[in-house]
Amino acid sequence: SPVNMIAPVNAMFSRSKTVKFQLHNGSAAAMDLKADDTVLTLKAGETIKLDLPAGTKIVTNTASSAHPAGTLVLEVSSGFGGSTVTLR
């Protein structure tokens, strides 16, 4: 007789792995950034710790002299794990 095996739903729809890294503002001005729906303000010279899913896009939230609002700053990659990413 055939055996019915039901795979758990969470095995099919597993969550993305999160990546722990630091983001450092190496510029002289504050940066307003957005990671998915979360707004981050990074003061000049400040470093913050982040724990985000791989694939998360971080964009500028407000326009600056260097970038218009909505500019892609970085896309989180597993390669960032344990590192510090410096923005200028």
PDB file of C-alpha atoms in Angstrom:
ATOM      1  CA  SER A   1       0.000   0.000   0.000  1.00  0.00           C
ATOM      2  CA  PRO A   2       1.240   3.545  -0.758  1.00  0.00           C
ATOM      3  CA  VAL A   3       2.551   5.662   2.077  1.00  0.00           C
ATOM      4  CA  ASN A   4       1.305   9.224   2.377  1.00  0.00           C
ATOM      5  CA  MET A   5       3.880  11.671   3.685  1.00  0.00           C
ATOM      6  CA  ILE A   6       2.891  15.231   4.296  1.00  0.00           C
ATOM      7  CA  ALA A   7       5.731  17.739   4.392  1.00  0.00           C
ATOM      8  CA  PRO A   8       5.374  20.458   7.002  1.00  0.00           C
ATOM      9  CA  VAL A   9       4.390  23.793   5.514  1.00  0.00           C
ATOM     10  CA  ASN A  10       7.292  25.604   7.176  1.00  0.00           C
ATOM     11  CA  ALA A  11       9.746  23.370   5.296  1.00  0.00           C
ATOM     12  CA  MET A  12       8.374  24.729   2.034  1.00  0.00           C
ATOM     13  CA  PHE A  13       8.162  28.359   3.106  1.00  0.00           C
ATOM     14  CA  SER A  14      11.199  28.849   5.301  1.00  0.00           C
ATOM     15  CA  ARG A  15      12.184  32.340   6.300  1.00  0.00           C
ATOM     16  CA  SER A  16      15.138  34.103   4.755  1.00  0.00           C
ATOM     17  CA  LYS A  17      18.321  33.939   6.761  1.00  0.00           C
ATOM     18  CA  THR A  18      19.051  37.170   8.596  1.00  0.00           C
ATOM     19  CA  VAL A  19      22.422  38.838   8.263  1.00  0.00           C
ATOM     20  CA  LYS A  20      24.017  40.634  11.224  1.00  0.00           C
ATOM     21  CA  PHE A  21      26.302  43.488  10.224  1.00  0.00           C
ATOM     22  CA  GLN A  22      27.095  47.119  11.041  1.00  0.00           C
ATOM     23  CA  LEU A  23      26.400  50.195   8.957  1.00  0.00           C
ATOM     24  CA  HIS A  24      28.765  53.156   9.392  1.00  0.00           C
ATOM     25  CA  ASN A  25      28.194  56.696   8.141  1.00  0.00           C
ATOM     26  CA  GLY A  26      31.630  57.862   6.997  1.00  0.00           C
ATOM     27  CA  SER A  27      30.319  61.194   5.690  1.00  0.00           C
ATOM     28  CA  ALA A  28      30.039  64.567   7.418  1.00  0.00           C
ATOM     29  CA  ALA A  29      26.232  64.674   7.104  1.00  0.00           C
ATOM     30  CA  ALA A  30      23.398  62.616   8.608  1.00  0.00           C
ATOM     31  CA  MET A  31      21.755  60.052   6.311  1.00  0.00           C
ATOM     32  CA  ASP A  32      18.072  59.147   6.283  1.00  0.00           C
ATOM     33  CA  LEU A  33      17.747  55.592   5.025  1.00  0.00           C
ATOM     34  CA  LYS A  34      14.914  53.117   4.633  1.00  0.00           C
ATOM     35  CA  ALA A  35      15.223  49.325   4.989  1.00  0.00           C
ATOM     36  CA  ASP A  36      11.913  47.872   3.782  1.00  0.00           C
ATOM     37  CA  ASP A  37       9.404  49.843   5.906  1.00  0.00           C
ATOM     38  CA  THR A  38      11.864  50.853   8.641  1.00  0.00           C
ATOM     39  CA  VAL A  39      13.317  54.369   8.539  1.00  0.00           C
ATOM     40  CA  LEU A  40      16.861  54.747   9.896  1.00  0.00           C
ATOM     41  CA  THR A  41      18.658  57.999  10.656  1.00  0.00           C
ATOM     42  CA  LEU A  42      22.407  57.549  10.670  1.00  0.00           C
ATOM     43  CA  LYS A  43      24.214  60.558  12.162  1.00  0.00           C
ATOM     44  CA  ALA A  44      27.600  61.633  10.788  1.00  0.00           C
ATOM     45  CA  GLY A  45      30.259  59.218  12.052  1.00  0.00           C
ATOM     46  CA  GLU A  46      27.678  56.915  13.670  1.00  0.00           C
ATOM     47  CA  THR A  47      27.746  53.115  13.439  1.00  0.00           C
ATOM     48  CA  ILE A  48      24.608  51.029  14.004  1.00  0.00           C
ATOM     49  CA  LYS A  49      24.092  47.275  14.284  1.00  0.00           C
ATOM     50  CA  LEU A  50      21.576  45.718  11.915  1.00  0.00           C
ATOM     51  CA  ASP A  51      20.026  42.261  11.643  1.00  0.00           C
ATOM     52  CA  LEU A  52      18.162  42.103   8.328  1.00  0.00           C
ATOM     53  CA  PRO A  53      17.046  39.346   5.973  1.00  0.00           C
ATOM     54  CA  ALA A  54      19.299  38.724   2.982  1.00  0.00           C
ATOM     55  CA  GLY A  55      17.881  40.552  -0.028  1.00  0.00           C
ATOM     56  CA  THR A  56      16.634  43.557   1.963  1.00  0.00           C
ATOM     57  CA  LYS A  57      17.179  46.752  -0.003  1.00  0.00           C
ATOM     58  CA  ILE A  58      18.386  49.861   1.829  1.00  0.00           C
ATOM     59  CA  VAL A  59      17.545  53.087   0.002  1.00  0.00           C
ATOM     60  CA  THR A  60      17.847  56.803   0.728  1.00  0.00           C
ATOM     61  CA  ASN A  61      14.677  58.044   2.398  1.00  0.00           C
ATOM     62  CA  THR A  62      15.263  61.748   1.734  1.00  0.00           C
ATOM     63  CA  ALA A  63      17.220  63.554  -0.956  1.00  0.00           C
ATOM     64  CA  SER A  64      20.754  64.710  -0.198  1.00  0.00           C
ATOM     65  CA  SER A  65      23.362  66.629  -2.164  1.00  0.00           C
ATOM     66  CA  ALA A  66      24.795  63.283  -3.311  1.00  0.00           C
ATOM     67  CA  HIS A  67      21.663  61.189  -3.962  1.00  0.00           C
ATOM     68  CA  PRO A  68      17.975  61.721  -4.714  1.00  0.00           C
ATOM     69  CA  ALA A  69      15.384  60.033  -2.460  1.00  0.00           C
ATOM     70  CA  GLY A  70      14.858  56.368  -3.307  1.00  0.00           C
ATOM     71  CA  THR A  71      18.441  55.711  -4.458  1.00  0.00           C
ATOM     72  CA  LEU A  72      19.558  52.128  -3.767  1.00  0.00           C
ATOM     73  CA  VAL A  73      22.390  52.240  -1.225  1.00  0.00           C
ATOM     74  CA  LEU A  74      22.888  48.489  -0.850  1.00  0.00           C
ATOM     75  CA  GLU A  75      21.144  45.142  -0.964  1.00  0.00           C
ATOM     76  CA  VAL A  76      21.853  42.962   2.075  1.00  0.00           C
ATOM     77  CA  SER A  77      23.899  39.888   1.197  1.00  0.00           C
ATOM     78  CA  SER A  78      25.063  36.995   3.347  1.00  0.00           C
ATOM     79  CA  GLY A  79      28.601  38.188   2.567  1.00  0.00           C
ATOM     80  CA  PHE A  80      28.017  41.200   4.870  1.00  0.00           C
ATOM     81  CA  GLY A  81      27.728  38.927   7.933  1.00  0.00           C
ATOM     82  CA  GLY A  82      29.944  40.154  10.776  1.00  0.00           C
ATOM     83  CA  SER A  83      31.318  43.086   8.775  1.00  0.00           C
ATOM     84  CA  THR A  84      31.016  46.862   8.869  1.00  0.00           C
ATOM     85  CA  VAL A  85      29.739  48.554   5.700  1.00  0.00           C
ATOM     86  CA  THR A  86      30.851  52.188   5.444  1.00  0.00           C
ATOM     87  CA  LEU A  87      28.737  54.692   3.527  1.00  0.00           C
ATOM     88  CA  ARG A  88      30.255  57.930   2.238  1.00  0.00           C
TER      89      ARG A  88
END
